[in-house]
CSV table of C-alpha atoms in Angstrom, one decimal:
chain,number,residue,atom,x,y,z
U,1,MET,CA,-133.5,16.3,-81.1
U,2,GLN,CA,-136.8,17.8,-80.2
U,3,GLU,CA,-137.5,21.6,-80.3
U,4,ILE,CA,-137.5,23.4,-76.9
U,5,LEU,CA,-139.6,26.5,-76.5
U,6,THR,CA,-139.0,29.5,-74.2
U,7,GLN,CA,-141.5,31.1,-71.9
U,8,ALA,CA,-142.1,33.9,-74.4
U,9,GLU,CA,-142.8,31.5,-77.2
U,10,VAL,CA,-145.2,29.4,-75.2
U,11,ALA,CA,-147.0,32.5,-73.8
U,12,ALA,CA,-147.4,33.7,-77.4
U,13,VAL,CA,-148.8,30.4,-78.6
U,14,LEU,CA,-151.3,30.2,-75.6
U,15,ARG,CA,-152.0,33.9,-75.8
U,16,ILE,CA,-151.5,34.6,-72.2
U,17,PRO,CA,-149.0,37.0,-70.4
U,18,GLU,CA,-145.6,35.6,-69.6
U,19,SER,CA,-146.1,36.4,-66.0
U,20,THR,CA,-149.2,34.3,-65.8
U,21,LEU,CA,-147.5,31.4,-67.6
U,22,GLN,CA,-144.6,31.5,-65.2
U,23,ASP,CA,-146.9,31.6,-62.2
U,24,LEU,CA,-148.9,28.7,-63.4
U,25,ALA,CA,-145.8,26.7,-64.3
U,26,ARG,CA,-144.3,27.3,-60.8
U,27,ARG,CA,-147.5,26.0,-59.2
U,28,GLY,CA,-147.7,23.0,-61.5
U,29,HIS,CA,-151.1,24.0,-62.7
U,30,ARG,CA,-152.9,21.7,-65.2
U,31,SER,CA,-154.2,24.5,-67.3
U,32,ILE,CA,-150.8,24.8,-69.1
U,33,PRO,CA,-148.4,22.2,-70.6
U,34,ARG,CA,-145.9,20.8,-68.2
U,35,GLY,CA,-142.5,22.6,-68.3
U,36,TRP,CA,-139.2,22.4,-66.5
U,37,LYS,CA,-136.7,24.9,-65.1
U,38,VAL,CA,-133.3,25.5,-66.5
U,39,GLY,CA,-131.6,27.8,-64.0
U,40,ARG,CA,-134.1,30.6,-63.6
U,41,ALA,CA,-135.8,30.1,-66.9
U,42,TRP,CA,-138.7,27.8,-67.8
U,43,ARG,CA,-138.6,25.6,-70.9
U,44,TRP,CA,-141.2,23.5,-72.7
U,45,SER,CA,-141.1,20.7,-75.3
U,46,ALA,CA,-142.8,21.8,-78.6
U,47,LYS,CA,-144.4,18.3,-78.8
U,48,ASP,CA,-145.9,18.7,-75.3
U,49,VAL,CA,-147.3,22.1,-76.1
U,50,GLU,CA,-148.8,20.8,-79.4
U,51,ALA,CA,-150.3,17.8,-77.6
U,52,PHE,CA,-151.7,20.0,-74.9
U,53,ILE,CA,-153.4,22.3,-77.4
U,54,GLY,CA,-154.7,19.3,-79.4
U,55,SER,CA,-156.2,17.6,-76.3
U,56,HIS,CA,-157.9,20.8,-75.2
U,57,GLY,CA,-159.4,21.3,-78.6
U,58,GLU,CA,-160.9,17.9,-78.6
U,59,ARG,CA,-162.3,18.4,-75.1
U,60,THR,CA,-164.0,21.7,-75.8
U,61,ALA,CA,-165.4,20.4,-79.1
U,62,SER,CA,-167.4,17.7,-77.4
């Protein structure tokens, strides 16, 4: 089973406020990893977050 991250955990990894993360997630913005809602809460796959960070590191290094 893969690890699931909370909004607070993802915000800490990305170093952005939770409110910004929630707003971007709600709008489906591409500047954050894709998440999904569970009730009122947002959740993210740890693999998706790692892949997102890795892909952006490669893009900015070029």
